[in-house]
C-alpha cells in the first residue's frame, strides 16, 4: 500500500508520541497490533499487554482506573477490539473515572487476521458512539498536530477521555513482548508495589 | 418485571454481602438480576464498594482483572445465562491467573417457567468447570454465607477463579403470575 499521500498517522510513531513523557501512567493495550506498537515503543513493566480477551481492554482499564485513582490510566486498542466490546463504552460512560483515557487506533481493518475491513470503514463512528454513551471529552484525531495535543492532555487530565486516532492500514514488523500472562500481571503489580 | 421473593428475617443475601465485606471486596460488577437485587442494592449503597453495572457479564471478567492489577479485589454477580457470555473472557483469568469470585443465581433448573432458560441453566456448572473454575453449589440458606466466604478465601489465597451457584430452589422460582 502506498502511503506517500496518506494523511493518516503511522501507528508506531503515533504510539511513541502517546507514550513519550508518560511519567507514572499505566498502560493497557488490546489484542493484536497495539500490543506490538507499545512493545516497539519500549517495553515497560507498567504496560499490560493483551494477547487475547478481545473486547476486554477498555474494561481492564476501567477496573484499573477505579483501583488506582491517583494514577493516570491509558488504554490503547484497535477499532476491531473496541467493536467487539462496544458495550464497554456504555459502561465507561456511566462510570466516567476521571483518570481513564482510551485511544482507539482506527485503521478500519482487522490487521491481525489479514486486513479484512471493519465496520468503522463502513460508517460506524466510534467518536459518535463514545459521545452518545455520555463521554464528553472525545477527540477525533486525524493528524500529527492533533495527536501532539492529545499527548499533552494525557500528562494531566481530570475526566474520562476517548480519542479515535486515524492510522494507516499497514503492518509494520511485529515486536512481540512476552506472552506469559502471569509474568505480565505480576511484573505490573510489582511495579505498583503490590507484590 | 419480576417481584423479589419474600425475604426472611435472617436473609442469606445479607450473608453474601457480609462475606464480600469480610474479604475486602472493593469492586462488584453485576448485570441486573432479580435474585441478586437486594445484594446489588447493598453494594451500591456501600461507600467502600464500587458497584459497576455491566452491559454484558464478560465485561466483568475484564473489570476484575483490571481491579487486581491495581490492587483491589473484585467479585461478580450474574445469572446462569450470563455465564455463557463469559467463556472466552475466562481465558484472560486463566492465562494470567487473576483471582475473582463469581456468584451466580441459577435459572432453568427448578420449576422454571421459561424453557429458554433451561439450556444454559443446565450447563452452567459444566461450562465453568471446562474453564477450570472451581464451582460450589448451594441449596440451603444456612450454607450460603460460609460457602461464599470459602470461595473468596481460596481464590484470593492464590487459587483458581471460584463460582458459587445459588440454586433456583434456594432463590425461589421467578413468579410470572400475580
PDB file of N, CA and C in Angstrom, chain A residues 69-164:
ATOM      1  N   UNK A  69      -6.925   5.405  41.774  1.00  0.00           N
ATOM      2  CA  UNK A  69      -7.489   6.719  41.429  1.00  0.00           C
ATOM      3  C   UNK A  69      -6.457   7.831  41.313  1.00  0.00           C
ATOM      4  N   UNK A  70      -5.271   7.611  41.853  1.00  0.00           N
ATOM      5  CA  UNK A  70      -4.247   8.659  41.780  1.00  0.00           C
ATOM      6  C   UNK A  70      -3.261   8.468  40.640  1.00  0.00           C
ATOM      7  N   UNK A  71      -3.498   7.464  39.814  1.00  0.00           N
ATOM      8  CA  UNK A  71      -2.628   7.242  38.655  1.00  0.00           C
ATOM      9  C   UNK A  71      -3.443   7.417  37.385  1.00  0.00           C
ATOM     10  N   UNK A  72      -2.788   7.955  36.353  1.00  0.00           N
ATOM     11  CA  UNK A  72      -3.452   8.036  35.048  1.00  0.00           C
ATOM     12  C   UNK A  72      -3.368   6.682  34.357  1.00  0.00           C
ATOM     13  N   UNK A  73      -4.460   6.294  33.729  1.00  0.00           N
ATOM     14  CA  UNK A  73      -4.524   5.007  33.028  1.00  0.00           C
ATOM     15  C   UNK A  73      -4.860   5.284  31.565  1.00  0.00           C
ATOM     16  N   UNK A  74      -4.045   4.723  30.667  1.00  0.00           N
ATOM     17  CA  UNK A  74      -4.296   4.858  29.231  1.00  0.00           C
ATOM     18  C   UNK A  74      -4.508   3.474  28.620  1.00  0.00           C
ATOM     19  N   UNK A  75      -5.648   3.318  27.952  1.00  0.00           N
ATOM     20  CA  UNK A  75      -5.887   2.118  27.144  1.00  0.00           C
ATOM     21  C   UNK A  75      -5.616   2.498  25.696  1.00  0.00           C
ATOM     22  N   UNK A  76      -4.785   1.721  25.020  1.00  0.00           N
ATOM     23  CA  UNK A  76      -4.615   1.908  23.583  1.00  0.00           C
ATOM     24  C   UNK A  76      -5.019   0.600  22.911  1.00  0.00           C
ATOM     25  N   UNK A  77      -6.024   0.689  22.079  1.00  0.00           N
ATOM     26  CA  UNK A  77      -6.519  -0.529  21.456  1.00  0.00           C
ATOM     27  C   UNK A  77      -7.006  -0.220  20.047  1.00  0.00           C
ATOM     28  N   UNK A  78      -7.443  -1.238  19.326  1.00  0.00           N
ATOM     29  CA  UNK A  78      -7.807  -1.051  17.933  1.00  0.00           C
ATOM     30  C   UNK A  78      -9.307  -0.954  17.713  1.00  0.00           C
ATOM     31  N   UNK A  79      -9.686  -0.559  16.497  1.00  0.00           N
ATOM     32  CA  UNK A  79     -11.114  -0.413  16.189  1.00  0.00           C
ATOM     33  C   UNK A  79     -11.837  -1.756  16.288  1.00  0.00           C
ATOM     34  N   UNK A  80     -11.215  -2.815  15.809  1.00  0.00           N
ATOM     35  CA  UNK A  80     -11.875  -4.116  15.878  1.00  0.00           C
ATOM     36  C   UNK A  80     -12.060  -4.593  17.306  1.00  0.00           C
ATOM     37  N   UNK A  81     -11.073  -4.313  18.147  1.00  0.00           N
ATOM     38  CA  UNK A  81     -11.146  -4.728  19.545  1.00  0.00           C
ATOM     39  C   UNK A  81     -12.269  -3.989  20.262  1.00  0.00           C
ATOM     40  N   UNK A  82     -12.406  -2.696  19.963  1.00  0.00           N
ATOM     41  CA  UNK A  82     -13.483  -1.916  20.582  1.00  0.00           C
ATOM     42  C   UNK A  82     -14.850  -2.358  20.044  1.00  0.00           C
ATOM     43  N   UNK A  83     -14.914  -2.623  18.752  1.00  0.00           N
ATOM     44  CA  UNK A  83     -16.201  -3.058  18.188  1.00  0.00           C
ATOM     45  C   UNK A  83     -16.685  -4.343  18.860  1.00  0.00           C
ATOM     46  N   UNK A  84     -15.770  -5.232  19.198  1.00  0.00           N
ATOM     47  CA  UNK A  84     -16.202  -6.472  19.848  1.00  0.00           C
ATOM     48  C   UNK A  84     -16.761  -6.215  21.241  1.00  0.00           C
ATOM     49  N   UNK A  85     -16.274  -5.168  21.886  1.00  0.00           N
ATOM     50  CA  UNK A  85     -16.769  -4.837  23.222  1.00  0.00           C
ATOM     51  C   UNK A  85     -17.426  -3.475  23.254  1.00  0.00           C
ATOM     52  N   UNK A  86     -18.283  -3.200  22.288  1.00  0.00           N
ATOM     53  CA  UNK A  86     -18.860  -1.853  22.163  1.00  0.00           C
ATOM     54  C   UNK A  86     -19.609  -1.434  23.432  1.00  0.00           C
ATOM     55  N   UNK A  87     -20.189  -2.413  24.119  1.00  0.00           N
ATOM     56  CA  UNK A  87     -20.893  -2.102  25.365  1.00  0.00           C
ATOM     57  C   UNK A  87     -19.981  -1.521  26.428  1.00  0.00           C
ATOM     58  N   UNK A  88     -18.671  -1.758  26.313  1.00  0.00           N
ATOM     59  CA  UNK A  88     -17.752  -1.213  27.318  1.00  0.00           C
ATOM     60  C   UNK A  88     -17.789   0.312  27.321  1.00  0.00           C
ATOM     61  N   UNK A  89     -18.040   0.911  26.159  1.00  0.00           N
ATOM     62  CA  UNK A  89     -18.116   2.382  26.119  1.00  0.00           C
ATOM     63  C   UNK A  89     -19.346   2.873  26.883  1.00  0.00           C
ATOM     64  N   UNK A  90     -20.423   2.092  26.847  1.00  0.00           N
ATOM     65  CA  UNK A  90     -21.619   2.450  27.624  1.00  0.00           C
ATOM     66  C   UNK A  90     -21.329   2.335  29.119  1.00  0.00           C
ATOM     67  N   UNK A  91     -20.682   1.247  29.500  1.00  0.00           N
ATOM     68  CA  UNK A  91     -20.365   1.053  30.923  1.00  0.00           C
ATOM     69  C   UNK A  91     -19.408   2.141  31.409  1.00  0.00           C
ATOM     70  N   UNK A  92     -18.408   2.468  30.611  1.00  0.00           N
ATOM     71  CA  UNK A  92     -17.452   3.511  30.996  1.00  0.00           C
ATOM     72  C   UNK A  92     -18.118   4.885  30.975  1.00  0.00           C
ATOM     73  N   UNK A  93     -19.052   5.079  30.051  1.00  0.00           N
ATOM     74  CA  UNK A  93     -19.790   6.340  30.008  1.00  0.00           C
ATOM     75  C   UNK A  93     -20.606   6.578  31.263  1.00  0.00           C
ATOM     76  N   UNK A  94     -21.041   5.505  31.899  1.00  0.00           N
ATOM     77  CA  UNK A  94     -21.776   5.628  33.159  1.00  0.00           C
ATOM     78  C   UNK A  94     -20.809   5.865  34.324  1.00  0.00           C
ATOM     79  N   UNK A  95     -19.679   5.179  34.318  1.00  0.00           N
ATOM     80  CA  UNK A  95     -18.733   5.275  35.452  1.00  0.00           C
ATOM     81  C   UNK A  95     -17.851   6.529  35.374  1.00  0.00           C
ATOM     82  N   UNK A  96     -17.389   6.826  34.194  1.00  0.00           N
ATOM     83  CA  UNK A  96     -16.547   8.009  33.929  1.00  0.00           C
ATOM     84  C   UNK A  96     -15.464   8.286  34.979  1.00  0.00           C
ATOM     85  N   UNK A  97     -14.559   7.367  35.198  1.00  0.00           N
ATOM     86  CA  UNK A  97     -13.453   7.673  36.119  1.00  0.00           C
ATOM     87  C   UNK A  97     -12.599   8.799  35.539  1.00  0.00           C
ATOM     88  N   UNK A  98     -12.217   9.780  36.382  1.00  0.00           N
ATOM     89  CA  UNK A  98     -11.510  10.960  35.861  1.00  0.00           C
ATOM     90  C   UNK A  98     -10.091  10.670  35.384  1.00  0.00           C
ATOM     91  N   UNK A  99      -9.580   9.494  35.697  1.00  0.00           N
ATOM     92  CA  UNK A  99      -8.178   9.175  35.385  1.00  0.00           C
ATOM     93  C   UNK A  99      -8.038   8.139  34.272  1.00  0.00           C
ATOM     94  N   UNK A 100      -9.088   7.961  33.476  1.00  0.00           N
ATOM     95  CA  UNK A 100      -9.045   6.957  32.406  1.00  0.00           C
ATOM     96  C   UNK A 100      -9.102   7.626  31.037  1.00  0.00           C
ATOM     97  N   UNK A 101      -8.131   7.280  30.193  1.00  0.00           N
ATOM     98  CA  UNK A 101      -8.137   7.735  28.800  1.00  0.00           C
ATOM     99  C   UNK A 101      -8.063   6.512  27.890  1.00  0.00           C
ATOM    100  N   UNK A 102      -8.783   6.588  26.797  1.00  0.00           N
ATOM    101  CA  UNK A 102      -8.797   5.494  25.818  1.00  0.00           C
ATOM    102  C   UNK A 102      -8.413   6.074  24.468  1.00  0.00           C
ATOM    103  N   UNK A 103      -7.397   5.482  23.841  1.00  0.00           N
ATOM    104  CA  UNK A 103      -7.031   5.875  22.478  1.00  0.00           C
ATOM    105  C   UNK A 103      -7.302   4.685  21.565  1.00  0.00           C
ATOM    106  N   UNK A 104      -8.148   4.896  20.587  1.00  0.00           N
ATOM    107  CA  UNK A 104      -8.508   3.823  19.665  1.00  0.00           C
ATOM    108  C   UNK A 104      -7.760   4.043  18.358  1.00  0.00           C
ATOM    109  N   UNK A 105      -6.827   3.159  18.056  1.00  0.00           N
ATOM    110  CA  UNK A 105      -6.111   3.220  16.783  1.00  0.00           C
ATOM    111  C   UNK A 105      -7.028   2.624  15.718  1.00  0.00           C
ATOM    112  N   UNK A 106      -7.504   3.492  14.843  1.00  0.00           N
ATOM    113  CA  UNK A 106      -8.536   3.089  13.890  1.00  0.00           C
ATOM    114  C   UNK A 106      -7.942   3.062  12.476  1.00  0.00           C
ATOM    115  N   UNK A 107      -7.724   1.849  11.985  1.00  0.00           N
ATOM    116  CA  UNK A 107      -7.286   1.715  10.584  1.00  0.00           C
ATOM    117  C   UNK A 107      -8.395   1.124   9.722  1.00  0.00           C
ATOM    118  N   UNK A 108      -9.581   0.968  10.340  1.00  0.00           N
ATOM    119  CA  UNK A 108     -10.768   0.453   9.640  1.00  0.00           C
ATOM    120  C   UNK A 108     -10.557  -0.968   9.093  1.00  0.00           C
ATOM    121  N   UNK A 109      -9.605  -1.658   9.706  1.00  0.00           N
ATOM    122  CA  UNK A 109      -9.318  -3.027   9.257  1.00  0.00           C
ATOM    123  C   UNK A 109      -8.910  -3.904  10.432  1.00  0.00           C
ATOM    124  N   UNK A 110      -9.011  -5.209  10.209  1.00  0.00           N
ATOM    125  CA  UNK A 110      -8.500  -6.191  11.163  1.00  0.00           C
ATOM    126  C   UNK A 110      -7.110  -6.630  10.691  1.00  0.00           C
ATOM    127  N   UNK A 111      -6.085  -5.926  11.174  1.00  0.00           N
ATOM    128  CA  UNK A 111      -4.730  -6.210  10.702  1.00  0.00           C
ATOM    129  C   UNK A 111      -4.285  -7.619  11.082  1.00  0.00           C
ATOM    130  N   UNK A 112      -4.699  -8.045  12.276  1.00  0.00           N
ATOM    131  CA  UNK A 112      -4.191  -9.306  12.809  1.00  0.00           C
ATOM    132  C   UNK A 112      -4.608 -10.508  11.964  1.00  0.00           C
ATOM    133  N   UNK A 113      -5.742 -10.394  11.304  1.00  0.00           N
ATOM    134  CA  UNK A 113      -6.300 -11.569  10.627  1.00  0.00           C
ATOM    135  C   UNK A 113      -6.275 -11.441   9.111  1.00  0.00           C
ATOM    136  N   UNK A 114      -5.553 -10.443   8.586  1.00  0.00           N
ATOM    137  CA  UNK A 114      -5.428 -10.367   7.142  1.00  0.00           C
ATOM    138  C   UNK A 114      -6.075  -9.156   6.506  1.00  0.00           C
ATOM    139  N   UNK A 115      -6.253  -8.097   7.307  1.00  0.00           N
ATOM    140  CA  UNK A 115      -6.721  -6.809   6.778  1.00  0.00           C
ATOM    141  C   UNK A 115      -8.134  -6.836   6.201  1.00  0.00           C
ATOM    142  N   UNK A 116      -8.986  -7.637   6.809  1.00  0.00           N
ATOM    143  CA  UNK A 116     -10.391  -7.552   6.409  1.00  0.00           C
ATOM    144  C   UNK A 116     -10.964  -6.217   6.900  1.00  0.00           C
ATOM    145  N   UNK A 117     -11.882  -5.621   6.138  1.00  0.00           N
ATOM    146  CA  UNK A 117     -12.435  -4.322   6.562  1.00  0.00           C
ATOM    147  C   UNK A 117     -13.282  -4.440   7.829  1.00  0.00           C
ATOM    148  N   UNK A 118     -13.215  -3.386   8.657  1.00  0.00           N
ATOM    149  CA  UNK A 118     -14.057  -3.360   9.869  1.00  0.00           C
ATOM    150  C   UNK A 118     -15.214  -2.394   9.656  1.00  0.00           C
ATOM    151  N   UNK A 119     -16.129  -2.386  10.595  1.00  0.00           N
ATOM    152  CA  UNK A 119     -17.314  -1.520  10.489  1.00  0.00           C
ATOM    153  C   UNK A 119     -16.955  -0.038  10.423  1.00  0.00           C
ATOM    154  N   UNK A 120     -15.808   0.342  10.999  1.00  0.00           N
ATOM    155  CA  UNK A 120     -15.511   1.783  11.035  1.00  0.00           C
ATOM    156  C   UNK A 120     -15.241   2.332   9.639  1.00  0.00           C
ATOM    157  N   UNK A 121     -14.879   1.453   8.705  1.00  0.00           N
ATOM    158  CA  UNK A 121     -14.724   1.892   7.322  1.00  0.00           C
ATOM    159  C   UNK A 121     -16.034   1.901   6.558  1.00  0.00           C
ATOM    160  N   UNK A 122     -17.073   1.456   7.222  1.00  0.00           N
ATOM    161  CA  UNK A 122     -18.394   1.385   6.580  1.00  0.00           C
ATOM    162  C   UNK A 122     -19.439   2.165   7.363  1.00  0.00           C
ATOM    163  N   UNK A 123     -18.994   3.271   7.946  1.00  0.00           N
ATOM    164  CA  UNK A 123     -19.951   4.209   8.511  1.00  0.00           C
ATOM    165  C   UNK A 123     -20.088   4.216  10.013  1.00  0.00           C
ATOM    166  N   UNK A 124     -19.506   3.264  10.713  1.00  0.00           N
ATOM    167  CA  UNK A 124     -19.636   3.271  12.172  1.00  0.00           C
ATOM    168  C   UNK A 124     -18.617   4.251  12.756  1.00  0.00           C
ATOM    169  N   UNK A 125     -19.132   5.197  13.508  1.00  0.00           N
ATOM    170  CA  UNK A 125     -18.333   6.306  14.021  1.00  0.00           C
ATOM    171  C   UNK A 125     -18.097   6.109  15.511  1.00  0.00           C
ATOM    172  N   UNK A 126     -16.895   5.684  15.881  1.00  0.00           N
ATOM    173  CA  UNK A 126     -16.635   5.373  17.290  1.00  0.00           C
ATOM    174  C   UNK A 126     -16.658   6.621  18.164  1.00  0.00           C
ATOM    175  N   UNK A 127     -16.289   7.777  17.612  1.00  0.00           N
ATOM    176  CA  UNK A 127     -16.401   9.015  18.402  1.00  0.00           C
ATOM    177  C   UNK A 127     -17.865   9.306  18.705  1.00  0.00           C
ATOM    178  N   UNK A 128     -18.715   9.094  17.707  1.00  0.00           N
ATOM    179  CA  UNK A 128     -20.151   9.300  17.922  1.00  0.00           C
ATOM    180  C   UNK A 128     -20.691   8.340  18.967  1.00  0.00           C
ATOM    181  N   UNK A 129     -20.225   7.108  18.926  1.00  0.00           N
ATOM    182  CA  UNK A 129     -20.663   6.134  19.941  1.00  0.00           C
ATOM    183  C   UNK A 129     -20.245   6.609  21.325  1.00  0.00           C
ATOM    184  N   UNK A 130     -18.980   7.021  21.453  1.00  0.00           N
ATOM    185  CA  UNK A 130     -18.480   7.455  22.762  1.00  0.00           C
ATOM    186  C   UNK A 130     -19.282   8.647  23.284  1.00  0.00           C
ATOM    187  N   UNK A 131     -19.557   9.606  22.414  1.00  0.00           N
ATOM    188  CA  UNK A 131     -20.354  10.773  22.839  1.00  0.00           C
ATOM    189  C   UNK A 131     -21.749  10.339  23.268  1.00  0.00           C
ATOM    190  N   UNK A 132     -22.344   9.457  22.487  1.00  0.00           N
ATOM    191  CA  UNK A 132     -23.691   9.004  22.811  1.00  0.00           C
ATOM    192  C   UNK A 132     -23.729   8.238  24.122  1.00  0.00           C
ATOM    193  N   UNK A 133     -22.589   7.711  24.524  1.00  0.00           N
ATOM    194  CA  UNK A 133     -22.518   6.975  25.788  1.00  0.00           C
ATOM    195  C   UNK A 133     -22.263   7.908  26.975  1.00  0.00           C
ATOM    196  N   UNK A 134     -22.188   9.206  26.728  1.00  0.00           N
ATOM    197  CA  UNK A 134     -22.051  10.148  27.828  1.00  0.00           C
ATOM    198  C   UNK A 134     -20.633  10.593  28.108  1.00  0.00           C
ATOM    199  N   UNK A 135     -19.703  10.213  27.243  1.00  0.00           N
ATOM    200  CA  UNK A 135     -18.319  10.653  27.423  1.00  0.00           C
ATOM    201  C   UNK A 135     -18.174  12.006  26.719  1.00  0.00           C
ATOM    202  N   UNK A 136     -17.772  13.022  27.482  1.00  0.00           N
ATOM    203  CA  UNK A 136     -17.771  14.383  26.937  1.00  0.00           C
ATOM    204  C   UNK A 136     -16.466  14.725  26.216  1.00  0.00           C
ATOM    205  N   UNK A 137     -15.351  14.242  26.752  1.00  0.00           N
ATOM    206  CA  UNK A 137     -14.052  14.590  26.166  1.00  0.00           C
ATOM    207  C   UNK A 137     -13.707  13.559  25.089  1.00  0.00           C
ATOM    208  N   UNK A 138     -14.149  13.832  23.881  1.00  0.00           N
ATOM    209  CA  UNK A 138     -13.943  12.908  22.762  1.00  0.00           C
ATOM    210  C   UNK A 138     -13.164  13.638  21.680  1.00  0.00           C
ATOM    211  N   UNK A 139     -12.122  13.015  21.190  1.00  0.00           N
ATOM    212  CA  UNK A 139     -11.242  13.662  20.213  1.00  0.00           C
ATOM    213  C   UNK A 139     -11.127  12.786  18.973  1.00  0.00           C
ATOM    214  N   UNK A 140     -11.365  13.384  17.820  1.00  0.00           N
ATOM    215  CA  UNK A 140     -11.202  12.667  16.557  1.00  0.00           C
ATOM    216  C   UNK A 140      -9.898  13.164  15.940  1.00  0.00           C
ATOM    217  N   UNK A 141      -8.887  12.327  15.972  1.00  0.00           N
ATOM    218  CA  UNK A 141      -7.528  12.763  15.658  1.00  0.00           C
ATOM    219  C   UNK A 141      -7.115  12.246  14.288  1.00  0.00           C
ATOM    220  N   UNK A 142      -6.815  13.194  13.415  1.00  0.00           N
ATOM    221  CA  UNK A 142      -6.510  12.817  12.032  1.00  0.00           C
ATOM    222  C   UNK A 142      -5.092  13.175  11.614  1.00  0.00           C
ATOM    223  N   UNK A 143      -4.377  13.914  12.430  1.00  0.00           N
ATOM    224  CA  UNK A 143      -3.051  14.327  12.005  1.00  0.00           C
ATOM    225  C   UNK A 143      -2.105  14.514  13.176  1.00  0.00           C
ATOM    226  N   UNK A 144      -0.846  14.784  12.876  1.00  0.00           N
ATOM    227  CA  UNK A 144       0.179  14.830  13.929  1.00  0.00           C
ATOM    228  C   UNK A 144      -0.016  15.953  14.943  1.00  0.00           C
ATOM    229  N   UNK A 145      -0.539  17.080  14.526  1.00  0.00           N
ATOM    230  CA  UNK A 145      -0.707  18.173  15.490  1.00  0.00           C
ATOM    231  C   UNK A 145      -1.762  17.819  16.534  1.00  0.00           C
ATOM    232  N   UNK A 146      -2.881  17.273  16.050  1.00  0.00           N
ATOM    233  CA  UNK A 146      -3.949  16.878  16.982  1.00  0.00           C
ATOM    234  C   UNK A 146      -3.460  15.772  17.917  1.00  0.00           C
ATOM    235  N   UNK A 147      -2.623  14.897  17.391  1.00  0.00           N
ATOM    236  CA  UNK A 147      -2.102  13.823  18.247  1.00  0.00           C
ATOM    237  C   UNK A 147      -1.190  14.393  19.324  1.00  0.00           C
ATOM    238  N   UNK A 148      -0.359  15.366  18.930  1.00  0.00           N
ATOM    239  CA  UNK A 148       0.513  16.007  19.926  1.00  0.00           C
ATOM    240  C   UNK A 148      -0.310  16.696  21.016  1.00  0.00           C
ATOM    241  N   UNK A 149      -1.391  17.340  20.596  1.00  0.00           N
ATOM    242  CA  UNK A 149      -2.274  17.990  21.583  1.00  0.00           C
ATOM    243  C   UNK A 149      -2.846  16.972  22.549  1.00  0.00           C
ATOM    244  N   UNK A 150      -3.289  15.847  21.998  1.00  0.00           N
ATOM    245  CA  UNK A 150      -3.871  14.816  22.870  1.00  0.00           C
ATOM    246  C   UNK A 150      -2.794  14.248  23.806  1.00  0.00           C
ATOM    247  N   UNK A 151      -1.588  14.033  23.278  1.00  0.00           N
ATOM    248  CA  UNK A 151      -0.494  13.515  24.110  1.00  0.00           C
ATOM    249  C   UNK A 151      -0.203  14.486  25.258  1.00  0.00           C
ATOM    250  N   UNK A 152      -0.304  15.780  24.974  1.00  0.00           N
ATOM    251  CA  UNK A 152      -0.092  16.768  26.036  1.00  0.00           C
ATOM    252  C   UNK A 152      -1.196  16.673  27.086  1.00  0.00           C
ATOM    253  N   UNK A 153      -2.437  16.464  26.623  1.00  0.00           N
ATOM    254  CA  UNK A 153      -3.548  16.297  27.575  1.00  0.00           C
ATOM    255  C   UNK A 153      -3.341  15.084  28.472  1.00  0.00           C
ATOM    256  N   UNK A 154      -2.723  14.039  27.919  1.00  0.00           N
ATOM    257  CA  UNK A 154      -2.516  12.815  28.700  1.00  0.00           C
ATOM    258  C   UNK A 154      -1.651  13.050  29.932  1.00  0.00           C
ATOM    259  N   UNK A 155      -0.838  14.085  29.894  1.00  0.00           N
ATOM    260  CA  UNK A 155       0.054  14.319  31.026  1.00  0.00           C
ATOM    261  C   UNK A 155      -0.709  14.810  32.248  1.00  0.00           C
ATOM    262  N   UNK A 156      -1.872  15.395  32.039  1.00  0.00           N
ATOM    263  CA  UNK A 156      -2.681  15.861  33.167  1.00  0.00           C
ATOM    264  C   UNK A 156      -4.117  16.000  32.707  1.00  0.00           C
ATOM    265  N   UNK A 157      -4.964  15.126  33.170  1.00  0.00           N
ATOM    266  CA  UNK A 157      -6.385  15.231  32.789  1.00  0.00           C
ATOM    267  C   UNK A 157      -7.260  14.844  33.965  1.00  0.00           C
ATOM    268  N   UNK A 158      -8.500  15.311  33.935  1.00  0.00           N
ATOM    269  CA  UNK A 158      -9.365  15.081  35.086  1.00  0.00           C
ATOM    270  C   UNK A 158     -10.767  14.635  34.686  1.00  0.00           C
ATOM    271  N   UNK A 159     -10.884  14.057  33.512  1.00  0.00           N
ATOM    272  CA  UNK A 159     -12.151  13.441  33.132  1.00  0.00           C
ATOM    273  C   UNK A 159     -11.868  12.366  32.091  1.00  0.00           C
ATOM    274  N   UNK A 160     -12.795  11.435  31.988  1.00  0.00           N
ATOM    275  CA  UNK A 160     -12.616  10.343  31.043  1.00  0.00           C
ATOM    276  C   UNK A 160     -12.467  10.896  29.633  1.00  0.00           C
ATOM    277  N   UNK A 161     -11.444  10.423  28.930  1.00  0.00           N
ATOM    278  CA  UNK A 161     -11.217  10.878  27.554  1.00  0.00           C
ATOM    279  C   UNK A 161     -11.233   9.675  26.611  1.00  0.00           C
ATOM    280  N   UNK A 162     -11.787   9.909  25.435  1.00  0.00           N
ATOM    281  CA  UNK A 162     -11.715   8.907  24.368  1.00  0.00           C
ATOM    282  C   UNK A 162     -11.207   9.594  23.107  1.00  0.00           C
ATOM    283  N   UNK A 163     -10.188   9.010  22.496  1.00  0.00           N
ATOM    284  CA  UNK A 163      -9.674   9.550  21.233  1.00  0.00           C
ATOM    285  C   UNK A 163      -9.699   8.458  20.175  1.00  0.00           C
ATOM    286  N   UNK A 164     -10.196   8.820  19.032  1.00  0.00           N
ATOM    287  CA  UNK A 164     -10.043   7.948  17.861  1.00  0.00           C
ATOM    288  C   UNK A 164      -8.869   8.492  17.069  1.00  0.00           C
TER     289      UNK A 164
END
